[in-house]
Short mmCIF file of C-alpha atoms and ligand atoms in Angstrom, two decimals:
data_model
loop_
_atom_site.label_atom_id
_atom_site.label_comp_id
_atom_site.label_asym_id
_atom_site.label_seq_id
_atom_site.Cartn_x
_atom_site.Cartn_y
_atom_site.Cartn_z
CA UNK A 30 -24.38 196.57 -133.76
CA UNK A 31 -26.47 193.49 -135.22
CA UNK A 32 -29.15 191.35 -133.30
CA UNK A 33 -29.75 192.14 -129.98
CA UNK A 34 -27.72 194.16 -127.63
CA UNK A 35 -26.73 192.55 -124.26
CA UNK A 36 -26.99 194.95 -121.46
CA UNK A 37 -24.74 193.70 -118.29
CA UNK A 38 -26.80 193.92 -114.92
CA UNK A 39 -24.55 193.92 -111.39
CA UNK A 40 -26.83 192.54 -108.49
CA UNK A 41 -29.40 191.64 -110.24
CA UNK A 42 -30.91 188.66 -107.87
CA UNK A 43 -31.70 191.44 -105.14
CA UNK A 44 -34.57 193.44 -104.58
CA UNK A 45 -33.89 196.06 -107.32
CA UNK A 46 -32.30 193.83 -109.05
CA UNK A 47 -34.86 191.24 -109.70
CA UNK A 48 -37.69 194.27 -110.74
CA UNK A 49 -34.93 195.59 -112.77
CA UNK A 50 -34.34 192.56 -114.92
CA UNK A 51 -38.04 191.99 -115.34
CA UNK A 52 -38.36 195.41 -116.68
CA UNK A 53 -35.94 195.11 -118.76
CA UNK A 54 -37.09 191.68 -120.27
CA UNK A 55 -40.32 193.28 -120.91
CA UNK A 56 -39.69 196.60 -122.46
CA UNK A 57 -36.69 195.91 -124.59
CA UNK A 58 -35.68 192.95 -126.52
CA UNK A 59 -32.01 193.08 -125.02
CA UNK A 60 -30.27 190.08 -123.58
CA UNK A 61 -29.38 190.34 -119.77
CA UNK A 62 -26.70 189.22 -118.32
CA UNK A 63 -27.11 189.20 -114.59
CA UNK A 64 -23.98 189.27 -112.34
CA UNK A 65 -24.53 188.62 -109.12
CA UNK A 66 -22.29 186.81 -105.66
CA UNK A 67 -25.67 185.21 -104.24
CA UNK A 68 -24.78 186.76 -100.78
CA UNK A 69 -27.83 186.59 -98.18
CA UNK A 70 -29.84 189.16 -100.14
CA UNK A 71 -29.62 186.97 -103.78
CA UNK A 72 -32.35 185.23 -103.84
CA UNK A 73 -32.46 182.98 -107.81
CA UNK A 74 -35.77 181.63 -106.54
CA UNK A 75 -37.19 185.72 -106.89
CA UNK A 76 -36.53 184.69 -110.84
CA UNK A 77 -37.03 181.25 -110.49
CA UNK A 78 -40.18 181.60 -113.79
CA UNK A 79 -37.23 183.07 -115.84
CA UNK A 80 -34.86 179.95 -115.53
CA UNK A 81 -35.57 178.75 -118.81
CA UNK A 82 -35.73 182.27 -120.73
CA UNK A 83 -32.88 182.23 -123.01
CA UNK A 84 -32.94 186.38 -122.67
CA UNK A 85 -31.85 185.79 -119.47
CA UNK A 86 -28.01 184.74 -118.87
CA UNK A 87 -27.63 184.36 -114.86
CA UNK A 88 -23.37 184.39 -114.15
CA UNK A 89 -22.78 183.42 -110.15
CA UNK A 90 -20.15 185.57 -109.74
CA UNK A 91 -18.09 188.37 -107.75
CA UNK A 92 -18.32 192.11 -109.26
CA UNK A 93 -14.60 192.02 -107.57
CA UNK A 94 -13.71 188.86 -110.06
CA UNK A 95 -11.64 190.99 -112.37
CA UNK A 96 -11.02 187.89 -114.50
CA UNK A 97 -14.84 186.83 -114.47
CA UNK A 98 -15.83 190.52 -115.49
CA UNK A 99 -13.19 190.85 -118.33
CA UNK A 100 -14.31 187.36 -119.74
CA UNK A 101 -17.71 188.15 -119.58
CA UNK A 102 -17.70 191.99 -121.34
CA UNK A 103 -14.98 190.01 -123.62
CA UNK A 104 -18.04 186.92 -124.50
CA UNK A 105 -21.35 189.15 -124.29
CA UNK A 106 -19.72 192.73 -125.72
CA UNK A 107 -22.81 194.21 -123.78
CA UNK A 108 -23.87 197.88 -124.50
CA UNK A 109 -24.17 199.05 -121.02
CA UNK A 110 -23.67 198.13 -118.06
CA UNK A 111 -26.70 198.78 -114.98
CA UNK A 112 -24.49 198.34 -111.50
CA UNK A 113 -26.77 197.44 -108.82
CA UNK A 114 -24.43 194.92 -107.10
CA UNK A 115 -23.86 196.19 -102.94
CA UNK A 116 -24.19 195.50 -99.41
CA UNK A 117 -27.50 197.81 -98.71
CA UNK A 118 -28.41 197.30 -95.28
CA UNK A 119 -27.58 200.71 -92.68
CA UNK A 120 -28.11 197.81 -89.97
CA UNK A 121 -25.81 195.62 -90.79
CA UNK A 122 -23.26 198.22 -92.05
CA UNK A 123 -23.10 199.67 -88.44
CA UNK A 124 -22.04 195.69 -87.08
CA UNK A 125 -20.04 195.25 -89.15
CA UNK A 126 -18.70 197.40 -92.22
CA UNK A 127 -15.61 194.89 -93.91
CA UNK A 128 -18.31 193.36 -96.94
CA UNK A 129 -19.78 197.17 -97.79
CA UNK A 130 -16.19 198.13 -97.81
CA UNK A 131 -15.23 195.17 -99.76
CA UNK A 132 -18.27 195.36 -102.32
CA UNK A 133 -19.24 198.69 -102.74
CA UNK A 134 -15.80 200.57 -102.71
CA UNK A 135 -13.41 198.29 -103.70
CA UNK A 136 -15.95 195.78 -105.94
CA UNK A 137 -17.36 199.04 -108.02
CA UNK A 138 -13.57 200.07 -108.38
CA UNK A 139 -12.83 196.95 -109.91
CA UNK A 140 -15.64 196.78 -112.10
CA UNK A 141 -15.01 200.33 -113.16
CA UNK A 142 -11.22 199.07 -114.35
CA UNK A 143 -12.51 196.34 -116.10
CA UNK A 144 -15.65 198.20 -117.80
CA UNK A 145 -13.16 201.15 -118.96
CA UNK A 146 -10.53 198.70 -120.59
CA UNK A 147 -13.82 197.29 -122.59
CA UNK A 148 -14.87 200.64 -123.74
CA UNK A 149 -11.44 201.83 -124.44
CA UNK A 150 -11.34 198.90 -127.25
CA UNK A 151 -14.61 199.34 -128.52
CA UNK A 152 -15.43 200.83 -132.21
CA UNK A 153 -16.57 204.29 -132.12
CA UNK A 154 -20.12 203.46 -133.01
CA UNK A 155 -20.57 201.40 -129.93
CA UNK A 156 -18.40 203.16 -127.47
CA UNK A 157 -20.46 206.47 -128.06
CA UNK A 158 -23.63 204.52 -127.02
CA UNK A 159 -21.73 202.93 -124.29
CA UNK A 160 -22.74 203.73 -121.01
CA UNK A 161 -22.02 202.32 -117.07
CA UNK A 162 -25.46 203.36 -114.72
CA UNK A 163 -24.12 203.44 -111.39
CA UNK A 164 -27.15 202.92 -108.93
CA UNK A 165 -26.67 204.87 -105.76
CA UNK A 166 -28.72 206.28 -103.27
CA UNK A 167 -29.74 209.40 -101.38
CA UNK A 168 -28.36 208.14 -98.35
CA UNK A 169 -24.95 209.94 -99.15
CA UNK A 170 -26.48 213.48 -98.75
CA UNK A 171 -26.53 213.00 -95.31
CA UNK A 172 -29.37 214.05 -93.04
CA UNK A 173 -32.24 217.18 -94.10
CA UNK A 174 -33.67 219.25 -90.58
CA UNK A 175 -37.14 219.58 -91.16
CA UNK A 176 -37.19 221.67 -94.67
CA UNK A 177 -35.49 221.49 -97.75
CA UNK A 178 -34.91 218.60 -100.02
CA UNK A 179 -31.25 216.94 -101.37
CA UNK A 180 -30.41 218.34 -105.19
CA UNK A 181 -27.61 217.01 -107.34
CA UNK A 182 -25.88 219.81 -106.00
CA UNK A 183 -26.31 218.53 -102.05
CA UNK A 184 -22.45 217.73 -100.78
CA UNK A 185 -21.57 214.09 -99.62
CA UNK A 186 -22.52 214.13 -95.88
CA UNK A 187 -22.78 210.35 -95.63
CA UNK A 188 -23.22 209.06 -91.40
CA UNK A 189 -23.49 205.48 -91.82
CA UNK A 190 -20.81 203.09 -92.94
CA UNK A 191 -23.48 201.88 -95.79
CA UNK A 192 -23.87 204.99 -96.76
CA UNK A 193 -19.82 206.32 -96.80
CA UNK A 194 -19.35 202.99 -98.58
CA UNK A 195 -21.43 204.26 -101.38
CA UNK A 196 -20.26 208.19 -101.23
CA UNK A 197 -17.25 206.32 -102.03
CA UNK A 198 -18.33 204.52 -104.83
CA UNK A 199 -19.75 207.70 -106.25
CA UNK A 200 -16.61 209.05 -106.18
CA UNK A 201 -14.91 206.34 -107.57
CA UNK A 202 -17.55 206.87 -110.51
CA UNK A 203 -17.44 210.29 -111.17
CA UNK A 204 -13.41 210.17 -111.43
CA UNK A 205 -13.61 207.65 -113.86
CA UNK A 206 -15.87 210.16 -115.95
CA UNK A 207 -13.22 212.85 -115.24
CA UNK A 208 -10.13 211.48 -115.50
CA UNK A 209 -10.70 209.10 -118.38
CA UNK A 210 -13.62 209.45 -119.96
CA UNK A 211 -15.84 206.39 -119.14
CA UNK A 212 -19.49 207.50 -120.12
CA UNK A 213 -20.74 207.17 -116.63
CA UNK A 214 -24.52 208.40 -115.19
CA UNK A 215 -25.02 207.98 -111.42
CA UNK A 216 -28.38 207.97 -109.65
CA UNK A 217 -28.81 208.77 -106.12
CA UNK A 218 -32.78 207.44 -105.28
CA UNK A 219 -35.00 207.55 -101.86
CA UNK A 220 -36.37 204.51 -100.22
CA UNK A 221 -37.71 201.50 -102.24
CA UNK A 222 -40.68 199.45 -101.76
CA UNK A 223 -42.65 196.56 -103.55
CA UNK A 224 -42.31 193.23 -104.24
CA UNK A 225 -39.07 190.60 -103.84
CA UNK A 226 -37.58 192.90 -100.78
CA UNK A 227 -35.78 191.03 -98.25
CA UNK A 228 -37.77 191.04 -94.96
CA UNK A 229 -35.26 193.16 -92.88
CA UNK A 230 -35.99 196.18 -94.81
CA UNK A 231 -38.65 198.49 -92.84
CA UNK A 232 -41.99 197.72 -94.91
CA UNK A 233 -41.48 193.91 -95.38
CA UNK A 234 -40.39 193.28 -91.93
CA UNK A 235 -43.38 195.37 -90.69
CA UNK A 236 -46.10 193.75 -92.79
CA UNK A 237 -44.70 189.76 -92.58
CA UNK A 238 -44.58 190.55 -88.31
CA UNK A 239 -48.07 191.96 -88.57
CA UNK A 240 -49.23 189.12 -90.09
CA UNK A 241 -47.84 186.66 -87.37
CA UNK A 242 -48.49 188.46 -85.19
CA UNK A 243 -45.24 189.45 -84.10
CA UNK A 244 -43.55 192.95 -82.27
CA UNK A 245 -43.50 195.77 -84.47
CA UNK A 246 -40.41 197.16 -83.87
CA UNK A 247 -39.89 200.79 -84.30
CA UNK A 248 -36.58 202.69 -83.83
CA UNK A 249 -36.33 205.65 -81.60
CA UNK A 250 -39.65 207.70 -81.72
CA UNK A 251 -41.04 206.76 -84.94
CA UNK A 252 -40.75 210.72 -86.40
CA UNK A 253 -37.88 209.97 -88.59
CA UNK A 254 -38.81 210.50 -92.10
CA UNK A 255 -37.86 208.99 -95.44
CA UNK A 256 -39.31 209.29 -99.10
CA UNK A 257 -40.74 206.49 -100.77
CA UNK A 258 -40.76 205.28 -104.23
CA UNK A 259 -42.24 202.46 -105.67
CA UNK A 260 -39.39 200.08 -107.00
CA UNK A 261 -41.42 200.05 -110.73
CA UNK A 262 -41.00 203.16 -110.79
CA UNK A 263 -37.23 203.15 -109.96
CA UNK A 264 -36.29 200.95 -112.00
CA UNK A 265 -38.09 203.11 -114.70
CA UNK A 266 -36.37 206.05 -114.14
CA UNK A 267 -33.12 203.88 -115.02
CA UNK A 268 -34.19 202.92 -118.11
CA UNK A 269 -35.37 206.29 -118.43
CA UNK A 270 -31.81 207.29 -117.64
CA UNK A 271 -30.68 205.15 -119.72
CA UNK A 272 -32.19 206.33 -122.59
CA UNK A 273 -31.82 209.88 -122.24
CA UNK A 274 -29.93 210.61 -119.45
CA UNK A 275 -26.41 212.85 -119.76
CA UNK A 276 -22.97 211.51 -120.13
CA UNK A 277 -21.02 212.75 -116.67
CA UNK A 278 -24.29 213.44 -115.25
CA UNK A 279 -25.85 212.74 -111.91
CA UNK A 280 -29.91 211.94 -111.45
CA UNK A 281 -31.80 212.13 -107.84
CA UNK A 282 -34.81 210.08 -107.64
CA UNK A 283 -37.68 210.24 -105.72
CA UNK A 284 -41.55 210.02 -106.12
CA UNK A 285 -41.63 212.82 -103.38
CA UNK A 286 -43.66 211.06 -101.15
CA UNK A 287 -42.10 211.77 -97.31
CA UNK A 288 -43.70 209.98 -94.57
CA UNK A 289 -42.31 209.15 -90.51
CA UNK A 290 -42.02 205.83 -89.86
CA UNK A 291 -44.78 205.80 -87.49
CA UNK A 292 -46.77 206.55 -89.77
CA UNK A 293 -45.48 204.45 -92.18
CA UNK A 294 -46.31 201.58 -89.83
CA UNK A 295 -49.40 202.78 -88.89
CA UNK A 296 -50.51 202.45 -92.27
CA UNK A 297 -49.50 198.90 -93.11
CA UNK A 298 -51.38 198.15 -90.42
CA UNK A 299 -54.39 199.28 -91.82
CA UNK A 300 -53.06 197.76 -95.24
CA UNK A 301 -52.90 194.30 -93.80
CA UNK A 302 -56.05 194.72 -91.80
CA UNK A 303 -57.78 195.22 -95.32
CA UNK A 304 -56.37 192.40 -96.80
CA UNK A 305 -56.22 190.05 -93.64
CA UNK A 306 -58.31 190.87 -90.83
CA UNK A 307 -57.32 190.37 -87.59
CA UNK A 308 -60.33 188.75 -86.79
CA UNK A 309 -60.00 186.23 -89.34
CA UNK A 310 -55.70 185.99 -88.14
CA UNK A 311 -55.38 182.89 -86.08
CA UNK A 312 -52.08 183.68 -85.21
CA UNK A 313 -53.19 186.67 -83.83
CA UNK A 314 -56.41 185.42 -81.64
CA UNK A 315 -53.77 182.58 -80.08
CA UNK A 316 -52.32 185.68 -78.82
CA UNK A 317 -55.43 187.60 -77.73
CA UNK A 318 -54.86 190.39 -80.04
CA UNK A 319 -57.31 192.21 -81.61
CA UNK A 320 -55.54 195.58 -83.76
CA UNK A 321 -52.41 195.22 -85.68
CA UNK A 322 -51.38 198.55 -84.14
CA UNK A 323 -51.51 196.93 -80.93
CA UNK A 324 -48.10 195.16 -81.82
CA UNK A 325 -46.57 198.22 -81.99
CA UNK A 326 -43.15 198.41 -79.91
CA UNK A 327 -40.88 201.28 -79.53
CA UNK A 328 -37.38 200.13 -79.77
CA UNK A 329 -33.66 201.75 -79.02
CA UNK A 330 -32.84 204.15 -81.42
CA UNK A 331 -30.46 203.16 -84.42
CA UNK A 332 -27.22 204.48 -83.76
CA UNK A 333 -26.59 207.55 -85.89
CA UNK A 334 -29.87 207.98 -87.03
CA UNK A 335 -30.55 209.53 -90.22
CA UNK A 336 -33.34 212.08 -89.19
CA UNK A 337 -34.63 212.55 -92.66
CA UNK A 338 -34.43 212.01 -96.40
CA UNK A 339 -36.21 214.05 -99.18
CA UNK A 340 -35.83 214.29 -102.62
CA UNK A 341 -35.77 216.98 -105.48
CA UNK A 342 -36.24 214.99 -108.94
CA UNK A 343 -37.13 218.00 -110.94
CA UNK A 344 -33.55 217.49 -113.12
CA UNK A 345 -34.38 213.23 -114.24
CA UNK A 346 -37.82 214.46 -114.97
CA UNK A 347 -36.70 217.38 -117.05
CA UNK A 348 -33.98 215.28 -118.55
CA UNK A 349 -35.67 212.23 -119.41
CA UNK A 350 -39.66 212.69 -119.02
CA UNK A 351 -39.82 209.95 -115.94
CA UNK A 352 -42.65 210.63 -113.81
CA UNK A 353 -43.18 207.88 -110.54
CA UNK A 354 -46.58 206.55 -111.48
CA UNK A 355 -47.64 204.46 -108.50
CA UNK A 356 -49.42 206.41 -105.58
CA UNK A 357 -47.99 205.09 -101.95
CA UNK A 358 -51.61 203.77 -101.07
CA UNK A 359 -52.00 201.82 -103.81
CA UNK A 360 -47.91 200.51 -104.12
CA UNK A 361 -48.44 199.59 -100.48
CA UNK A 362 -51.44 197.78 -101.24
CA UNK A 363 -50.14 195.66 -103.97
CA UNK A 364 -47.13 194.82 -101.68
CA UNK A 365 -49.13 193.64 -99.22
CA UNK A 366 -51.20 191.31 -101.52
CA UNK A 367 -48.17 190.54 -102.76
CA UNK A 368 -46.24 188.79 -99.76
CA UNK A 369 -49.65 187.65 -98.80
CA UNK A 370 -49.83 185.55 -102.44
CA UNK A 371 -46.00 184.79 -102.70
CA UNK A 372 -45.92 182.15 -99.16
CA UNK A 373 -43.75 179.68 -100.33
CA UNK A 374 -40.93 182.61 -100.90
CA UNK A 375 -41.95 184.32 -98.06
CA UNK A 376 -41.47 181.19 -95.93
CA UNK A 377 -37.81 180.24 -98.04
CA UNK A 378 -36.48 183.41 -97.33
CA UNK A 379 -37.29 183.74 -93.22
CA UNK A 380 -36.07 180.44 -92.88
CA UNK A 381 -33.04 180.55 -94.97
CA UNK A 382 -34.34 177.59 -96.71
CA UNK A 383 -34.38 180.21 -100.20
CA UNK A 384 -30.45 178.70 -99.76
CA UNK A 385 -31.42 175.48 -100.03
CA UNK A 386 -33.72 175.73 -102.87
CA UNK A 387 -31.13 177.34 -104.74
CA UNK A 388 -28.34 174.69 -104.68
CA UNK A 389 -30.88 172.14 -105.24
CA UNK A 390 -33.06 174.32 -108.18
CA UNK A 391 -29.60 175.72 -109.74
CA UNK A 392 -26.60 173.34 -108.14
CA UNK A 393 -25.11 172.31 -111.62
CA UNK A 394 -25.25 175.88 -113.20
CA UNK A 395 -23.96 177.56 -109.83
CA UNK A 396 -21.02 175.04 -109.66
CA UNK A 397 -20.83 175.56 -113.72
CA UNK A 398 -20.30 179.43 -113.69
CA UNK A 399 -17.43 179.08 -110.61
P1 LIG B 5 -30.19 194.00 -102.16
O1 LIG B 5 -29.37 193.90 -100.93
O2 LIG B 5 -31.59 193.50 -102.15
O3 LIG B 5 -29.45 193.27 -103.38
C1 LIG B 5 -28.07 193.39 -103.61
C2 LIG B 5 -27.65 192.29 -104.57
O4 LIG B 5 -26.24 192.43 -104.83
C3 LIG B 5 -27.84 190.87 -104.01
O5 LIG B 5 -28.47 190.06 -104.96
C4 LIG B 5 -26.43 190.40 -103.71
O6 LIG B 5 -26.29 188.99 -103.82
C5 LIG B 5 -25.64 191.14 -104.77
N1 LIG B 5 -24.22 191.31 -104.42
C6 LIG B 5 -23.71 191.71 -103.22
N2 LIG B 5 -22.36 191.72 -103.27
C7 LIG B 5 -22.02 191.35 -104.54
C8 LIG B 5 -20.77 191.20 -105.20
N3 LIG B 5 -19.61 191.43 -104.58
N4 LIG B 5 -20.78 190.81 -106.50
C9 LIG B 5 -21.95 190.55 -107.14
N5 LIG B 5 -23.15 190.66 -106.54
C10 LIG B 5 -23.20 191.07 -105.25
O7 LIG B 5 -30.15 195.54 -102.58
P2 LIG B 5 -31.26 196.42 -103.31
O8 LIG B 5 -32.16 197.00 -102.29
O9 LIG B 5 -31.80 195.65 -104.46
O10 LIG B 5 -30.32 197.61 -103.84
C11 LIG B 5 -29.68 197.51 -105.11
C12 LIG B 5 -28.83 198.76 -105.32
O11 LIG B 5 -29.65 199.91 -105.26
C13 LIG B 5 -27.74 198.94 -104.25
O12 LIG B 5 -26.59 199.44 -104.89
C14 LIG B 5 -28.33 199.98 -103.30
O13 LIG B 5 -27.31 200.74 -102.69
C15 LIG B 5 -29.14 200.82 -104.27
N6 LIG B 5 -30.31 201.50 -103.68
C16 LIG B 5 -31.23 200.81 -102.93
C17 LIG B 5 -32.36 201.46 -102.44
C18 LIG B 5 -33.41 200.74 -101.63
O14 LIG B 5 -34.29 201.39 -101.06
N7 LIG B 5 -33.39 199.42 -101.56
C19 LIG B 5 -32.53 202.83 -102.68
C20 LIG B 5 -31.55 203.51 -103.45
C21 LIG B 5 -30.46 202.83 -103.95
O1 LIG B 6 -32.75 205.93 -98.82
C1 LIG B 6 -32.35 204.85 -99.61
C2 LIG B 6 -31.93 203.71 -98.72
O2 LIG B 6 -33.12 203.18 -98.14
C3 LIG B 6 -31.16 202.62 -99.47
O3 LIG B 6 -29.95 203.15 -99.93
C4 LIG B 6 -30.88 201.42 -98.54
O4 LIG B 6 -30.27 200.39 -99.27
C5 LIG B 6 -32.22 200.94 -97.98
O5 LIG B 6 -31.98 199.88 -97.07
C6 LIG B 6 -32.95 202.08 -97.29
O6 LIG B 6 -32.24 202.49 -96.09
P1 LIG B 6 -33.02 202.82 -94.72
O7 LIG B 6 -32.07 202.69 -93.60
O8 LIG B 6 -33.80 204.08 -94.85
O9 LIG B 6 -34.07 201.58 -94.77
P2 LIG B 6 -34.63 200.61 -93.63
O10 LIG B 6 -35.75 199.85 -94.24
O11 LIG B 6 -33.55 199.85 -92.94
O12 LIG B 6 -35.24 201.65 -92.57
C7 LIG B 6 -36.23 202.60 -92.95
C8 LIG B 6 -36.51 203.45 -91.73
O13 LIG B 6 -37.22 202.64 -90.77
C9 LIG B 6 -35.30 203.97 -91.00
O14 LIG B 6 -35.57 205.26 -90.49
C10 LIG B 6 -35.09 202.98 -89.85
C11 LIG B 6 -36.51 202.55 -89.52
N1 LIG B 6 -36.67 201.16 -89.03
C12 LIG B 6 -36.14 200.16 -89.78
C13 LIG B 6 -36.27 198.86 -89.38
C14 LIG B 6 -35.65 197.74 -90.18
C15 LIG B 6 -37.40 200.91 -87.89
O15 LIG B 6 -37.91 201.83 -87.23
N2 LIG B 6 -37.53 199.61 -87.48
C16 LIG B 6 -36.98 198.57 -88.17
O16 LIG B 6 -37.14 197.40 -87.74
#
């Protein structure tokens, strides 16, 4: 292949998504073409500096459009594809399950059926290089008692309807490998933090109430436990992957970091306390508060509770050399500072207004791409 190679990213104006694409901008001199619907959690203004990079192709667009997709790999002939495109959110997947259904099973299927008629027609050069990351998460091992960690070899115990929509998906990838050969590599990571996460996610929601002095409101007794990763370093382990990960094979990922909620909370208390005292929070003297802790409130349980997540990444670092770099203290930290410097999209995004700014920031292109 001449010039630069175009790598496709699915989802790439969520959370991940956003870090993702930066990463990529930076570190390789690929073209990115990001595919993404723009559902509640795509946010253009999280790339809003990148609007004029020519690098950086933004498509508005279904990963369920079969005729979008196939036009697209048809235009940009990209040399991989990174699918982060999904309905994430355990909370909203137990109201109501029809879009995780929709996106995550029956979008990756038709994304898979498109990518494999591409790489069926490529030459053999490129088609050997080929390769379709399909992001996942740990969620679909299920639930760990109090030792033990989930290995590539942990069987598909998923409880939520998030997390059976992406078991699914998994499956959907791996029988693409099988049956026909697509050169597929699925990774299955722990909890994400860091910057551009929408505010109904545990840390963001915890920190932004702090700050306004809001309930903190923690599910069931606060001892469930999940494993955090910094999302640089996620999205580094998929380049990482990438690079040098197996053909057929799958990659856990985790910066083996467990913590319970409580004290997960507990701790961006003290995070936000360093950053923005509560002595110095007018929000919270109006209210006669005086710790962030204080705002603590114990809340029903979430219904099917995982009780907790842990993660063995001994194959991805074997495989590709990835090692998580950021320590929790210090990724938490930076987050904080973070949503503390970022108000404008802080304020866009509780308010919906982030909407808003997108028709009126990217109306012509949106209505362009349809
Ligand atoms: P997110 O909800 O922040 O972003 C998802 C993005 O996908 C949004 O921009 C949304 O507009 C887009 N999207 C949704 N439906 C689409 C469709 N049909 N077509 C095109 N785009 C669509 O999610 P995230 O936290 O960035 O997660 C990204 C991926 O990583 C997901 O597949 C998720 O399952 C996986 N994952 C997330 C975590 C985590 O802790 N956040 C951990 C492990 C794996
Ligand atoms: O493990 C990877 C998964 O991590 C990803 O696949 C999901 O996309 C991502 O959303 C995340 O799922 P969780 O359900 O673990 O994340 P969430 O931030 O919703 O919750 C983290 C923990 O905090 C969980 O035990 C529920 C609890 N929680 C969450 C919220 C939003 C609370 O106690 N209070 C809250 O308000």
């Amino acid at each position: 292949m001449t010039g630069s190679p175009c790598l496709l990213v699915t989802g790439g104006a969520g959370f991940i998504g956003v870090n993702l694409v930066r990463r990529l901008l930076r570190e390789t001199d690929a073209l990115i073409l990001n595919l993404d619907k723009l559902t509640y959690a795509g946010n253009l203004e999280s790339l809003a500096d990148l609007a004029g990079d020519p690098r950086h192709n933004f498509i508005h667009g279904d990963i369920a459009d079969r005729e979008l997709v196939r036009k697209l790999l048809t235009d940009h002939q990209p040399a991989g594809i990174f699918h982060l495109a999904a309905e994430s959110h355990v909370d909203r997947s137990i109201e109501d399950a029809g879009d995780f259904l929709q996106t995550n099973v029956v979008g990756t299927y038709h994304l898979l059926q498109e990518a494999l008629a591409y790489w069926k027609q490529l030459p053999a050069q490129q088609a050997a290089t080929f390769r379709f990351i399909h992001v996942s998460t740990d969620e679909v091992y299920g639930s760990l008692g109090q030792d033990g960690f989930f290995t590539e070899e942990s069987p598909a115990r998923p409880n939520s309807p998030y997390s059976a929509s992406k078991a699914a998906s998994d499956h959907f990838v791996r029988a693409f490998h099988h049956t026909y050969g697509l050169p597929v590599v699925t990774t299955n990571c722990s909890n994400n933090y860091g910057p551009y996460q929408f505010p109904e996610k545990l840390i963001p929601l915890m920190l932004l109430n702090a700050l306004d002095g809001k309930p903190l409101p923690v599910y069931g007794d606060g001892g469930n436990v999940r494993d955090w990763i910094h999302v640089e370093d996620h999205c580094a382990a998929l380049m990482a992957v990438w690079r040098y990960g197996r053909v057929g094979q799958v990659y856990n990922i985790g910066a083996a970091d467990e913590r319970t909620n409580l004290d997960i909370v507990h701790q961006i208390c003290a995070a936000v306390e360093r950053e923005m005292p509560v002595a110095k929070n007018p929000r919270l003297a109006q209210k006669g508060i005086r710790n962030y802790t204080d705002l603590i409130t114990y809340v029903p349980d979430r219904p099917g509770h995982d009780r907790r997540y842990a993660i063995d990444p001994s194959r991805v670092k074997a495989q590709t050399g990835w090692q998580p770099v950021m320590g929790f203290a210090d990724g938490l930290r930076q987050t904080v500072r973070w949503y503390l410097d970022h108000p404008d999209w802080v304020e866009h995004v509780r308010s919906g207004t982030y909407q808003d700014w997108m028709k009126q920031n990217y109306g012509w292109r949106l209505e362009e791409k349809k």
